[in-house]
Amino acid sequence: MPAKPPVLCILGPTASGKTALAEALVNALPGELVSVDSTLVYRGLDIGAARPASSHHLLDLRDPAEPYSAAAFLDDLADLLPAIVARGRVPVLVGGTMLYFRAFLEGLSPMPPADPAARASIAAEAAARGWPALHAELAAVDPASAARIHPNHAQRLARALEVYRSSGRPLSAWHGTAGEPLAAGYRVLQVALCPADRAVLHARIAARFDAMLAAGFLEEVAALRARGDLDPALPALRSVGYRQLWAHLAGEADFATARERAIAATRQLAKRQLTWLRKWPDLYWLLTDDGGRVVEHTLPEPRLPVAGNPADLLLNYLAYHPI
């Protein structure tokens, strides 16, 4: 049997340096970059989504008014990966949308498709009764999902109720029924990059957000609002930074408050990403200092140095263990 083609996955929390690492690897492999980011799939979300300057696949796939999902990501990826391999290159998947990575690695359950009418009905109920009341309803029919979903996480809560109401089956019962994942056709190496000190990550998050503001992030959000056909409840505009600046422009918060809330929300996003990654199977860690150099790693190769440049360490590892 011919060997399966390789795929390299670069994961990590936001502002950890994933893109810079992936960019340093593609020429040496050689490879092609594939974005795994649920915000960068939308056109016009550039500054606030930290759009990379280098060429990536799976950018600008949708208008912000259009839906995109993990299932759509898998469909796009299933067409893209063989094309990259046929060009003699290694797909390098890089990003922070853990659900998309998990869909690639583990597959998706064949649960009912999204129903915009049902979702609108649930939103109307929430406006009348409040999301905590709907969370209590979910807890009665699907306690496992309710335990994982915060009462104020409207999008996930609505989806869980929608699935139950349309199928009569709890969302938790659909989990674990996926078929063979797309990753089964490839040799996958997964590497997570993260500062060893959480304070370093927090400082990077704040500095990056201020750099985005200086680059015109507020003006980008104002242009999206000026279209007149977008709503802050859309998945594209619920992304961190976008929703806080949208609220500021709507008069719901002053600029300083919006900035603080956006930075806090980004830190919470990083915390959620790390929560996913701590339980991630078959994952190697590269922990870095405030200068971006590796100070600790879990790559299983005794001939590797303990510290160094992340790309150099990883390429050194691949020299011993080709993918």
CSV table of C-alpha atoms in Angstrom, one decimal:
chain,number,residue,atom,x,y,z
A,1,MET,CA,0.0,0.0,0.0
A,2,PRO,CA,1.4,3.5,-0.8
A,3,ALA,CA,2.1,5.7,2.2
A,4,LYS,CA,-0.5,8.2,3.2
A,5,PRO,CA,0.3,11.8,2.3
A,6,PRO,CA,1.4,14.0,5.2
A,7,VAL,CA,-0.5,17.0,6.7
A,8,LEU,CA,1.0,19.3,9.3
A,9,CYS,CA,-1.3,21.0,11.8
A,10,ILE,CA,-0.2,24.1,13.7
A,11,LEU,CA,-2.5,24.9,16.6
A,12,GLY,CA,-2.5,27.3,19.6
A,13,PRO,CA,-4.3,30.1,21.2
A,14,THR,CA,-4.8,33.4,19.5
A,15,ALA,CA,-1.6,35.7,19.4
A,16,SER,CA,0.7,32.7,20.1
A,17,GLY,CA,2.7,33.1,16.8
A,18,LYS,CA,1.1,30.2,14.9
A,19,THR,CA,1.0,32.0,11.5
A,20,ALA,CA,4.7,33.1,11.7
A,21,LEU,CA,5.7,29.5,12.5
A,22,ALA,CA,3.7,28.1,9.6
A,23,GLU,CA,5.1,30.7,7.3
A,24,ALA,CA,8.6,29.8,8.2
A,25,LEU,CA,7.9,26.1,7.5
A,26,VAL,CA,6.2,26.2,4.1
A,27,ASN,CA,9.2,26.9,1.9
A,28,ALA,CA,11.4,24.3,3.7
A,29,LEU,CA,8.9,21.5,3.5
A,30,PRO,CA,7.7,22.6,0.8
A,31,GLY,CA,4.1,23.2,1.7
A,32,GLU,CA,1.0,25.3,1.2
A,33,LEU,CA,-0.8,27.2,4.0
A,34,VAL,CA,-4.4,26.4,4.8
A,35,SER,CA,-6.3,28.7,7.1
A,36,VAL,CA,-8.3,27.1,9.9
A,37,ASP,CA,-10.1,30.2,11.1
A,38,SER,CA,-13.9,30.8,11.3
A,39,THR,CA,-13.5,34.6,10.9
A,40,LEU,CA,-11.1,34.7,8.0
A,41,VAL,CA,-13.5,32.8,5.8
A,42,TYR,CA,-15.6,36.1,5.6
A,43,ARG,CA,-14.8,38.8,3.1
A,44,GLY,CA,-14.2,42.2,4.6
A,45,LEU,CA,-13.1,41.0,8.0
A,46,ASP,CA,-9.4,41.7,7.6
A,47,ILE,CA,-7.9,43.9,10.3
A,48,GLY,CA,-9.8,42.4,13.2
A,49,ALA,CA,-9.2,38.9,12.1
A,50,ALA,CA,-5.5,39.4,11.8
A,51,ARG,CA,-5.5,38.5,8.1
A,52,PRO,CA,-2.1,37.1,7.2
A,53,ALA,CA,0.0,38.8,4.5
A,54,SER,CA,1.1,35.5,3.1
A,55,SER,CA,-1.0,33.4,0.8
A,56,HIS,CA,-3.4,31.0,2.5
A,57,HIS,CA,-6.1,28.8,1.2
A,58,LEU,CA,-9.7,29.1,2.6
A,59,LEU,CA,-9.8,32.9,3.0
A,60,ASP,CA,-12.7,35.1,1.7
A,61,LEU,CA,-15.1,32.2,1.1
A,62,ARG,CA,-18.3,34.0,2.2
A,63,ASP,CA,-19.9,37.3,2.5
A,64,PRO,CA,-20.5,38.2,6.2
A,65,ALA,CA,-24.2,37.8,5.7
A,66,GLU,CA,-23.8,34.2,4.6
A,67,PRO,CA,-23.5,31.2,6.8
A,68,TYR,CA,-20.4,29.0,7.1
A,69,SER,CA,-20.0,25.9,9.3
A,70,ALA,CA,-17.6,23.2,10.3
A,71,ALA,CA,-19.4,21.0,7.7
A,72,ALA,CA,-18.7,23.5,5.0
A,73,PHE,CA,-15.1,23.7,6.1
A,74,LEU,CA,-14.8,19.9,5.8
A,75,ASP,CA,-16.3,20.0,2.3
A,76,ASP,CA,-13.8,22.7,1.2
A,77,LEU,CA,-10.9,20.9,2.8
A,78,ALA,CA,-11.8,17.6,1.2
A,79,ASP,CA,-11.4,19.2,-2.2
A,80,LEU,CA,-8.3,21.2,-1.3
A,81,LEU,CA,-6.0,18.6,0.3
A,82,PRO,CA,-5.7,16.2,-2.6
A,83,ALA,CA,-5.0,19.2,-4.9
A,84,ILE,CA,-2.1,20.4,-2.7
A,85,VAL,CA,-0.8,16.8,-2.4
A,86,ALA,CA,-1.0,16.4,-6.2
A,87,ARG,CA,1.3,19.5,-6.5
A,88,GLY,CA,3.9,17.7,-4.5
A,89,ARG,CA,3.4,19.9,-1.4
A,90,VAL,CA,2.5,19.4,2.2
A,91,PRO,CA,-0.7,20.9,3.5
A,92,VAL,CA,0.1,23.1,6.5
A,93,LEU,CA,-3.2,23.7,8.4
A,94,VAL,CA,-2.8,26.7,10.8
A,95,GLY,CA,-5.4,28.6,12.9
A,96,GLY,CA,-7.3,28.8,16.1
A,97,THR,CA,-10.7,27.4,15.3
A,98,MET,CA,-10.6,24.2,17.3
A,99,LEU,CA,-13.9,23.0,16.1
A,100,TYR,CA,-12.7,22.9,12.5
A,101,PHE,CA,-9.5,21.0,13.5
A,102,ARG,CA,-11.6,18.5,15.4
A,103,ALA,CA,-13.9,18.1,12.5
A,104,PHE,CA,-10.9,17.3,10.3
A,105,LEU,CA,-9.4,14.9,12.8
A,106,GLU,CA,-12.5,13.2,14.2
A,107,GLY,CA,-15.3,13.8,11.7
A,108,LEU,CA,-18.7,15.3,12.3
A,109,SER,CA,-21.9,13.7,13.5
A,110,PRO,CA,-24.6,13.5,10.8
A,111,MET,CA,-26.9,15.7,12.8
A,112,PRO,CA,-29.8,17.7,11.3
A,113,PRO,CA,-28.8,20.7,9.1
A,114,ALA,CA,-29.3,24.3,10.3
A,115,ASP,CA,-32.8,25.6,10.1
A,116,PRO,CA,-33.0,29.4,9.8
A,117,ALA,CA,-36.7,29.5,10.6
A,118,ALA,CA,-36.3,27.4,13.7
A,119,ARG,CA,-33.3,29.5,14.8
A,120,ALA,CA,-35.4,32.7,14.3
A,121,SER,CA,-38.2,31.2,16.4
A,122,ILE,CA,-35.8,30.4,19.2
A,123,ALA,CA,-34.3,33.9,19.1
A,124,ALA,CA,-37.8,35.3,19.4
A,125,GLU,CA,-38.4,33.1,22.4
A,126,ALA,CA,-35.2,34.2,24.0
A,127,ALA,CA,-36.1,37.9,23.5
A,128,ALA,CA,-39.4,37.3,25.3
A,129,ARG,CA,-38.3,34.8,28.0
A,130,GLY,CA,-34.5,35.3,28.3
A,131,TRP,CA,-31.7,32.8,27.4
A,132,PRO,CA,-31.5,31.4,31.0
A,133,ALA,CA,-35.1,30.2,30.7
A,134,LEU,CA,-34.2,28.4,27.4
A,135,HIS,CA,-31.1,27.0,29.1
A,136,ALA,CA,-33.4,25.5,31.7
A,137,GLU,CA,-35.5,24.0,29.0
A,138,LEU,CA,-32.4,22.4,27.4
A,139,ALA,CA,-31.3,21.1,30.8
A,140,ALA,CA,-34.6,19.2,31.0
A,141,VAL,CA,-34.2,17.4,27.7
A,142,ASP,CA,-30.4,17.3,27.2
A,143,PRO,CA,-28.6,17.7,30.6
A,144,ALA,CA,-25.3,16.7,29.1
A,145,SER,CA,-25.3,19.5,26.5
A,146,ALA,CA,-26.7,22.0,29.1
A,147,ALA,CA,-23.8,21.3,31.4
A,148,ARG,CA,-21.3,22.2,28.6
A,149,ILE,CA,-23.1,25.3,27.4
A,150,HIS,CA,-23.2,28.6,29.4
A,151,PRO,CA,-26.7,30.1,29.7
A,152,ASN,CA,-25.5,33.2,27.9
A,153,HIS,CA,-23.9,31.5,25.0
A,154,ALA,CA,-26.8,32.1,22.7
A,155,GLN,CA,-25.4,30.6,19.5
A,156,ARG,CA,-24.5,27.2,21.0
A,157,LEU,CA,-27.7,27.1,23.1
A,158,ALA,CA,-29.9,27.9,20.1
A,159,ARG,CA,-28.3,25.1,18.1
A,160,ALA,CA,-28.7,22.5,20.8
A,161,LEU,CA,-32.4,23.4,21.2
A,162,GLU,CA,-32.9,23.5,17.4
A,163,VAL,CA,-31.4,20.0,17.0
A,164,TYR,CA,-33.6,18.6,19.8
A,165,ARG,CA,-36.8,20.2,18.5
A,166,SER,CA,-36.2,19.1,14.9
A,167,SER,CA,-35.1,15.6,15.6
A,168,GLY,CA,-36.5,14.7,19.0
A,169,ARG,CA,-33.0,13.6,19.8
A,170,PRO,CA,-30.6,15.4,22.2
A,171,LEU,CA,-27.5,17.0,20.7
A,172,SER,CA,-25.4,15.0,23.0
A,173,ALA,CA,-26.8,11.8,21.5
A,174,TRP,CA,-25.7,12.8,18.1
A,175,HIS,CA,-22.1,13.2,19.3
A,176,GLY,CA,-19.8,10.2,18.7
A,177,THR,CA,-21.8,9.0,15.6
A,178,ALA,CA,-19.4,10.4,13.0
A,179,GLY,CA,-18.1,8.2,10.2
A,180,GLU,CA,-14.4,7.9,9.2
A,181,PRO,CA,-12.8,11.3,9.5
A,182,LEU,CA,-11.1,13.1,6.6
A,183,ALA,CA,-7.8,12.9,8.5
A,184,ALA,CA,-7.8,9.1,8.3
A,185,GLY,CA,-6.5,9.4,4.7
A,186,TYR,CA,-3.4,11.3,5.8
A,187,ARG,CA,-0.4,11.1,8.1
A,188,VAL,CA,-1.0,13.9,10.5
A,189,LEU,CA,1.5,15.7,12.7
A,190,GLN,CA,0.0,18.1,15.3
A,191,VAL,CA,2.0,20.8,17.0
A,192,ALA,CA,0.7,23.4,19.5
A,193,LEU,CA,2.6,26.7,20.0
A,194,CYS,CA,2.0,28.8,23.1
A,195,PRO,CA,3.9,31.1,25.5
A,196,ALA,CA,5.0,29.3,28.6
A,197,ASP,CA,3.9,32.3,30.7
A,198,ARG,CA,0.2,33.2,30.5
A,199,ALA,CA,1.1,36.9,31.2
A,200,VAL,CA,3.1,37.0,28.0
A,201,LEU,CA,0.1,35.8,26.0
A,202,HIS,CA,-2.1,38.4,27.7
A,203,ALA,CA,0.4,41.2,26.9
A,204,ARG,CA,0.5,40.1,23.2
A,205,ILE,CA,-3.2,40.1,23.0
A,206,ALA,CA,-3.5,43.6,24.3
A,207,ALA,CA,-0.6,44.9,22.1
A,208,ARG,CA,-2.1,43.2,19.0
A,209,PHE,CA,-5.5,44.7,19.6
A,210,ASP,CA,-4.1,48.2,19.9
A,211,ALA,CA,-2.1,47.6,16.7
A,212,MET,CA,-5.4,46.6,15.0
A,213,LEU,CA,-7.0,49.8,16.2
A,214,ALA,CA,-4.1,51.8,14.9
A,215,ALA,CA,-4.4,50.0,11.5
A,216,GLY,CA,-8.1,51.0,11.2
A,217,PHE,CA,-10.1,48.3,12.9
A,218,LEU,CA,-12.8,50.7,14.1
A,219,GLU,CA,-13.2,52.0,10.6
A,220,GLU,CA,-13.4,48.5,9.3
A,221,VAL,CA,-16.3,47.7,11.6
A,222,ALA,CA,-18.0,51.1,10.7
A,223,ALA,CA,-17.8,50.1,7.0
A,224,LEU,CA,-19.5,46.8,7.8
A,225,ARG,CA,-22.3,48.6,9.8
A,226,ALA,CA,-22.7,51.1,7.0
A,227,ARG,CA,-23.8,48.3,4.6
A,228,GLY,CA,-27.1,48.2,6.4
A,229,ASP,CA,-27.8,44.5,5.8
A,230,LEU,CA,-25.7,43.0,8.6
A,231,ASP,CA,-26.7,42.2,12.1
A,232,PRO,CA,-24.4,41.8,15.1
A,233,ALA,CA,-26.1,38.4,15.8
A,234,LEU,CA,-24.5,37.0,12.6
A,235,PRO,CA,-21.7,34.5,13.3
A,236,ALA,CA,-19.2,36.6,11.4
A,237,LEU,CA,-19.9,39.6,13.6
A,238,ARG,CA,-19.9,37.8,16.9
A,239,SER,CA,-16.1,37.3,16.5
A,240,VAL,CA,-14.1,38.9,19.4
A,241,GLY,CA,-13.3,42.5,18.7
A,242,TYR,CA,-16.0,42.9,16.1
A,243,ARG,CA,-18.9,42.6,18.4
A,244,GLN,CA,-17.4,45.0,21.0
A,245,LEU,CA,-16.6,47.7,18.5
A,246,TRP,CA,-20.0,47.2,16.9
A,247,ALA,CA,-21.6,47.9,20.3
A,248,HIS,CA,-19.5,51.0,20.7
A,249,LEU,CA,-20.6,52.3,17.3
A,250,ALA,CA,-24.2,51.5,18.2
A,251,GLY,CA,-23.8,53.8,21.3
A,252,GLU,CA,-23.9,50.9,23.8
A,253,ALA,CA,-20.4,51.6,25.2
A,254,ASP,CA,-17.8,54.3,25.1
A,255,PHE,CA,-14.6,53.5,23.2
A,256,ALA,CA,-12.4,52.8,26.3
A,257,THR,CA,-15.0,50.3,27.6
A,258,ALA,CA,-15.3,48.6,24.2
A,259,ARG,CA,-11.5,48.3,24.0
A,260,GLU,CA,-11.3,46.7,27.5
A,261,ARG,CA,-14.2,44.4,26.7
A,262,ALA,CA,-12.6,43.3,23.4
A,263,ILE,CA,-9.2,42.5,25.1
A,264,ALA,CA,-11.0,40.7,27.9
A,265,ALA,CA,-13.0,38.7,25.4
A,266,THR,CA,-9.9,37.8,23.4
A,267,ARG,CA,-8.3,36.5,26.6
A,268,GLN,CA,-11.3,34.4,27.3
A,269,LEU,CA,-11.1,33.0,23.7
A,270,ALA,CA,-7.5,32.1,24.4
A,271,LYS,CA,-8.4,30.4,27.6
A,272,ARG,CA,-11.1,28.3,25.8
A,273,GLN,CA,-8.6,27.4,23.1
A,274,LEU,CA,-6.2,26.2,25.7
A,275,THR,CA,-8.9,24.2,27.5
A,276,TRP,CA,-9.5,22.4,24.2
A,277,LEU,CA,-5.8,21.8,23.6
A,278,ARG,CA,-5.0,20.4,27.1
A,279,LYS,CA,-7.3,17.5,26.3
A,280,TRP,CA,-6.1,17.1,22.6
A,281,PRO,CA,-4.7,13.7,21.7
A,282,ASP,CA,-1.5,13.2,19.8
A,283,LEU,CA,-0.4,16.8,20.3
A,284,TYR,CA,3.2,18.0,20.7
A,285,TRP,CA,3.8,21.3,22.5
A,286,LEU,CA,6.3,24.1,21.8
A,287,LEU,CA,6.3,26.5,24.8
A,288,THR,CA,8.0,29.9,24.1
A,289,ASP,CA,9.4,32.8,26.0
A,290,ASP,CA,8.5,36.5,25.6
A,291,GLY,CA,10.9,36.6,22.6
A,292,GLY,CA,9.2,33.7,20.8
A,293,ARG,CA,12.0,31.2,21.4
A,294,VAL,CA,11.1,27.7,22.6
A,295,VAL,CA,12.0,27.1,26.2
A,296,GLU,CA,10.3,23.7,26.5
A,297,HIS,CA,8.9,21.1,24.1
A,298,THR,CA,7.4,17.6,24.1
A,299,LEU,CA,8.7,16.5,20.7
A,300,PRO,CA,9.8,12.8,21.3
A,301,GLU,CA,13.3,13.1,19.9
A,302,PRO,CA,16.2,13.0,22.4
A,303,ARG,CA,18.7,14.4,19.9
A,304,LEU,CA,16.8,17.7,19.7
A,305,PRO,CA,18.0,20.7,21.7
A,306,VAL,CA,15.8,21.8,24.6
A,307,ALA,CA,15.4,25.3,23.4
A,308,GLY,CA,15.6,27.3,20.1
A,309,ASN,CA,13.7,28.9,17.2
A,310,PRO,CA,10.3,27.1,16.8
A,311,ALA,CA,10.7,26.5,13.1
A,312,ASP,CA,14.3,25.3,13.4
A,313,LEU,CA,13.3,22.9,16.1
A,314,LEU,CA,10.4,21.5,14.2
A,315,LEU,CA,12.4,21.1,11.0
A,316,ASN,CA,15.1,19.4,13.0
A,317,TYR,CA,12.5,17.0,14.3
A,318,LEU,CA,11.2,16.3,10.8
A,319,ALA,CA,14.7,15.5,9.7
A,320,TYR,CA,14.6,12.6,12.1
A,321,HIS,CA,10.9,11.8,11.6
A,322,PRO,CA,9.8,12.8,8.1
A,323,ILE,CA,6.1,13.1,7.7
